[in-house]
Tab-separated table of C-alpha atoms in Angstrom:
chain	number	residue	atom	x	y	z
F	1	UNK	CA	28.484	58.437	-38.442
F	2	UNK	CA	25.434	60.322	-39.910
F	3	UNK	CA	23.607	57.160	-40.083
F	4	UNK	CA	24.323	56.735	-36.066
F	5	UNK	CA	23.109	60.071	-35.261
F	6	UNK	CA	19.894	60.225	-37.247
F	7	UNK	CA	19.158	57.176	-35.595
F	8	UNK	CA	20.025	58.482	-32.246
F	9	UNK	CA	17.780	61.743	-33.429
F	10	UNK	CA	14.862	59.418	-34.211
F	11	UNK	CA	14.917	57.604	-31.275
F	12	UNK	CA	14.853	60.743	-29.150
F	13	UNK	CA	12.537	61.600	-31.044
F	14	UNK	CA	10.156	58.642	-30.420
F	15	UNK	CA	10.659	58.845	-26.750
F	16	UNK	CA	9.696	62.865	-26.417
F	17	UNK	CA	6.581	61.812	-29.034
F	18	UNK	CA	5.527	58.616	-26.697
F	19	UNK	CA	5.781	61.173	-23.619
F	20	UNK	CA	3.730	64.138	-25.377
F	21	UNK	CA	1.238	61.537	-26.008
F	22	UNK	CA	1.591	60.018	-22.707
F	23	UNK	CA	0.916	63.413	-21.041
F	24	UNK	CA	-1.677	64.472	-23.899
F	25	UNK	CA	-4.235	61.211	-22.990
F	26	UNK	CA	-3.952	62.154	-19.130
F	27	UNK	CA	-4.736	65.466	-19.690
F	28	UNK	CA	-8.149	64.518	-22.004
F	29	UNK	CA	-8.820	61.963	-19.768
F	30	UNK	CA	-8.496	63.445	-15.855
F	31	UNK	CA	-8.819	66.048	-14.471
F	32	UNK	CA	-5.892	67.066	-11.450
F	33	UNK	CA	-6.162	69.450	-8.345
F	34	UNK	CA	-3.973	69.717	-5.620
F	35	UNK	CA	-3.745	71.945	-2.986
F	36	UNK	CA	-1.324	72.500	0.211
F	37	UNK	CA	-1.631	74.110	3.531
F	38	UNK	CA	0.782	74.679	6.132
F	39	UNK	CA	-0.026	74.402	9.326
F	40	UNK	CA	2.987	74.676	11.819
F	41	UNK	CA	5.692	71.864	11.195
F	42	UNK	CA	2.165	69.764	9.414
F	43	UNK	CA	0.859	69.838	6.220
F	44	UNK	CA	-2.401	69.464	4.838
F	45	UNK	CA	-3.119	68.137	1.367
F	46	UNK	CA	-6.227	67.985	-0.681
F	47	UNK	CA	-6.324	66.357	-4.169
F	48	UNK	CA	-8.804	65.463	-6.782
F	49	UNK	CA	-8.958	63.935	-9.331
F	50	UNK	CA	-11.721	63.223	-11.984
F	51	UNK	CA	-10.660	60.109	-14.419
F	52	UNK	CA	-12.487	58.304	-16.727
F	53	UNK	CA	-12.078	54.796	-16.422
F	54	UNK	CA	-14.460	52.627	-13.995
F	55	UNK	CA	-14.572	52.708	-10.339
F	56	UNK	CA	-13.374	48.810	-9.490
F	57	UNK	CA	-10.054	49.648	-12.178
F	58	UNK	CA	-9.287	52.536	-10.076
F	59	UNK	CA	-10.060	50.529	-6.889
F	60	UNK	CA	-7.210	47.745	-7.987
F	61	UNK	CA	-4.225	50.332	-8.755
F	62	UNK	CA	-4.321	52.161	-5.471
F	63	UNK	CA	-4.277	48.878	-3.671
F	64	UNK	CA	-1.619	47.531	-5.558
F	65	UNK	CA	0.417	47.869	-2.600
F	66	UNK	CA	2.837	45.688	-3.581
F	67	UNK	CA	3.259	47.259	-7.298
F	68	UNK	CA	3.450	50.431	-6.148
F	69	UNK	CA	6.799	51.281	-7.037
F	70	UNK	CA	6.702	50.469	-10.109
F	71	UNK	CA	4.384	53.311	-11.331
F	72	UNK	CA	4.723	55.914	-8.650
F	73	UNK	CA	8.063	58.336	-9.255
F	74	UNK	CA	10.752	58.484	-5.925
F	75	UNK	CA	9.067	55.339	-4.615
F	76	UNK	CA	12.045	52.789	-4.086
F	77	UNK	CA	9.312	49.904	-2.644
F	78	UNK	CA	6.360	49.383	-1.131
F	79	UNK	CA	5.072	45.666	-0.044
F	80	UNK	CA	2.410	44.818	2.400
F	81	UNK	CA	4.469	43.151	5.656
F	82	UNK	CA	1.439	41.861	7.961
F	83	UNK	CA	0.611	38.218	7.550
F	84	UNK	CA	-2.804	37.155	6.095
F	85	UNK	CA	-5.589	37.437	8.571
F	86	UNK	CA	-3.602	39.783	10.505
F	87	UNK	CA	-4.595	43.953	10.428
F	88	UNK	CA	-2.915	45.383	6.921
F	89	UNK	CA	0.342	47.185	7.529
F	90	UNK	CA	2.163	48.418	4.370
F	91	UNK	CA	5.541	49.545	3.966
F	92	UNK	CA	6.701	51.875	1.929
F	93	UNK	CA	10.556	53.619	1.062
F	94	UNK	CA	11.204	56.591	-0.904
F	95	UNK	CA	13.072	60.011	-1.537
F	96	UNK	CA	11.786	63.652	-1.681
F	97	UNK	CA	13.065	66.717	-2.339
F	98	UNK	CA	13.741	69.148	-5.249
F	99	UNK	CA	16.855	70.028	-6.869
F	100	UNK	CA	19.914	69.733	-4.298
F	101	UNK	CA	17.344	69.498	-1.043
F	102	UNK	CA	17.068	65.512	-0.970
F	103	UNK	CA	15.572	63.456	2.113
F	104	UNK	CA	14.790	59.497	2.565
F	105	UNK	CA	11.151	58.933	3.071
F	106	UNK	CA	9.990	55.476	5.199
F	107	UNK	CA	6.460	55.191	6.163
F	108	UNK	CA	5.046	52.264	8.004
F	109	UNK	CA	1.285	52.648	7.805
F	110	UNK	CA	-1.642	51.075	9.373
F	111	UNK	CA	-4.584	50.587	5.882
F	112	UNK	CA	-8.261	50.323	6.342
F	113	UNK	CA	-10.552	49.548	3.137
F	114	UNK	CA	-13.604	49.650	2.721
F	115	UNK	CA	-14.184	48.044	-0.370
F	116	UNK	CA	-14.216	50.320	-3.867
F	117	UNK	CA	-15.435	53.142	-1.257
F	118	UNK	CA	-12.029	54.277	1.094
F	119	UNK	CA	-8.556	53.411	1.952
F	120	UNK	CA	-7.105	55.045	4.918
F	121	UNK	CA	-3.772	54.637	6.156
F	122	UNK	CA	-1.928	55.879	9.680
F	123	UNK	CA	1.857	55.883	9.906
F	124	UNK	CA	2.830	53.824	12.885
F	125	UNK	CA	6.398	53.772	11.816
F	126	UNK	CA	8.932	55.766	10.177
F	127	UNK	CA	10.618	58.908	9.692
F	128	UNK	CA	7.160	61.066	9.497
F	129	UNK	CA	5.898	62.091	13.009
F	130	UNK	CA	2.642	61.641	11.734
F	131	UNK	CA	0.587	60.762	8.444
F	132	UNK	CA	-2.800	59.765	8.088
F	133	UNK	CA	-4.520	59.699	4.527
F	134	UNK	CA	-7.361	58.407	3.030
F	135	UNK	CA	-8.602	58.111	-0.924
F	136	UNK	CA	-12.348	58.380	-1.347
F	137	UNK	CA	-13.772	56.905	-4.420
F	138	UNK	CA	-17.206	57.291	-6.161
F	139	UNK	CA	-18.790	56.861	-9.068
F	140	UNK	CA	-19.042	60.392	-11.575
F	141	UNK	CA	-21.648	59.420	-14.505
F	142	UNK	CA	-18.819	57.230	-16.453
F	143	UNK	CA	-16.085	58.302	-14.493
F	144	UNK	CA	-14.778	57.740	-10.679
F	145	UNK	CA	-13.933	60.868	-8.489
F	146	UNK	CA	-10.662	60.234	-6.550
F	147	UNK	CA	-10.526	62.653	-3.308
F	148	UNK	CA	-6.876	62.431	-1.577
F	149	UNK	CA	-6.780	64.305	1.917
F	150	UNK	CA	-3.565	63.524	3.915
F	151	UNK	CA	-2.287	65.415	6.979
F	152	UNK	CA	1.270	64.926	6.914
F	153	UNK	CA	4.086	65.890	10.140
F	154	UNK	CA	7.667	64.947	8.356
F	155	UNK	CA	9.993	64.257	11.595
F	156	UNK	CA	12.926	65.967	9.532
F	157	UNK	CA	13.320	69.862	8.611
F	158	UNK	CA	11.867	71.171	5.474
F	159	UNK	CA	13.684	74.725	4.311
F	160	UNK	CA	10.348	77.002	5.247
F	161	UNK	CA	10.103	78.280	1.997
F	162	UNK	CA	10.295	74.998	-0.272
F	163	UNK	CA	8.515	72.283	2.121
F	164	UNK	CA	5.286	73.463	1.099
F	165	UNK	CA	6.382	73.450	-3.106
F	166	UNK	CA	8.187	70.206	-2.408
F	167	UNK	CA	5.106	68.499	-1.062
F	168	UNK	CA	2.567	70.293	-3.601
F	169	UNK	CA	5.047	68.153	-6.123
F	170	UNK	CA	4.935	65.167	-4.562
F	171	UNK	CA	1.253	65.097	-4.371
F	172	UNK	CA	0.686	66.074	-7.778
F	173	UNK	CA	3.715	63.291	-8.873
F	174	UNK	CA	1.743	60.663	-7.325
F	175	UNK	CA	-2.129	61.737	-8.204
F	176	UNK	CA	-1.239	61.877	-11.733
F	177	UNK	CA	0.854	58.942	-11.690
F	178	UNK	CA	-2.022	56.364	-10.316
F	179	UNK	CA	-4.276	58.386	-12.926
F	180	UNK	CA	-1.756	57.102	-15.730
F	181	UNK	CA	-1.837	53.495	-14.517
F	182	UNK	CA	-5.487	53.681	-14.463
F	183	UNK	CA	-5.860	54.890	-17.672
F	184	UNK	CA	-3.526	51.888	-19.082
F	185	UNK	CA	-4.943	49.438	-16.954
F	186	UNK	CA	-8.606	50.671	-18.130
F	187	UNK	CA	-7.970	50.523	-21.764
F	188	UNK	CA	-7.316	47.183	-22.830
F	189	UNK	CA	-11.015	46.358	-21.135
F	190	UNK	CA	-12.067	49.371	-23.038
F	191	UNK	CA	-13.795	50.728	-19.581
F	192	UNK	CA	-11.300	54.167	-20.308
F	193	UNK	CA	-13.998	56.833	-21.920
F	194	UNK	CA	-13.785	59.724	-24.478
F	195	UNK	CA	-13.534	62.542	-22.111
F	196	UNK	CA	-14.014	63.341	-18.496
F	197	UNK	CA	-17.268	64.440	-17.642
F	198	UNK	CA	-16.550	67.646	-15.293
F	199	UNK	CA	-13.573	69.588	-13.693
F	200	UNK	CA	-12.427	67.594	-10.936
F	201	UNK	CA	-12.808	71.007	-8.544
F	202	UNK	CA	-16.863	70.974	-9.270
């Protein structure tokens, strides 16, 4: 019995050590700020993000569209559902919320690249009234600068005095997600630096 729950202890152990770690390499290796504006029933989000890991690695994991899921938190799916040749749509499922507020998110969104510079998608399906987004990349002495600005109308309530926390969080859940998948991505090329060069708000 004490042999079963040192074990347990030590794996528990090992799991909060691999997250500390986890959390402890993001934080000397990006730099995150989000910010959230409410305008009306919209919302306007602005995000940055300063990583150090080469622009073309960062490039690849936000247009992993069909991988998406597997590194992004309350993402169910995502899978590009235009044919080849044809303009990209993507397709994306979810859930947001906090605590006992929960809400099914389903975006079907029009993407334009341009490539290693912009992605910009437009919601042309859904449960959002509206959503158009766009990631900016460019090239920060060793690093890549990741702008995120997304103007988002959800076609469901939000309680008034959460919507704007709940999407803050949801922001910040997926900028410093991608920046995680980055980073492992970037390191076994070795093209993940020592230390970001600058706060990500200069």
């Amino acid at each position: 019995m004490t042999n079963a729950v040192t074990r347990q202890t030590g794996v528990i152990f090992s799991c909060l050590l691999a997250l500390s770690l986890t959390w402890t390499s993001l934080a000397a290796l990006a730099e995150v700020t989000v910010e959230v504006a409410r305008q009306e029933n919209a919302f306007n989000v602005e995000a940055n993000l300063l990583i150090a890991v080469d622009q073309r690695v960062a490039w690849e994991v936000l247009t992993d569209y069909n991988r998406l899921a597997s590194f992004v938190p309350g993402m169910r799916s995502s899978r590009i559902v235009s044919a080849p040749g044809e303009p990209l749509l993507v397709e994306q499922k979810g859930e947001s919320g906090f605590l006992w507020f929960r809400v099914p998110i389903e975006i079907l969104a029009r993407v334009e690249e341009v490539q290693f510079g912009t992605v910009r998608f437009q919601s042309v399906g859904g449960n959002l009234t509206n959503k158009r987004a766009e990631w900016d990349l460019r090239r920060h002495d060793h690093a890549t600068r990741v702008n995120y600005r997304a103007n988002i109308t959800p076609g469901f309530l939000l309680p008034p005095l959460i919507g704007p926390a709940i999407v803050s969080r949801d922001a910040r859940i997926m900028i410093e997600s991608v920046a995680r998948e980055m980073l492992r991505r970037a390191e076994p090329t070795g093209t993940a630096t020592s230390a970001v060069a600058a706060p990500a708000g200069q």
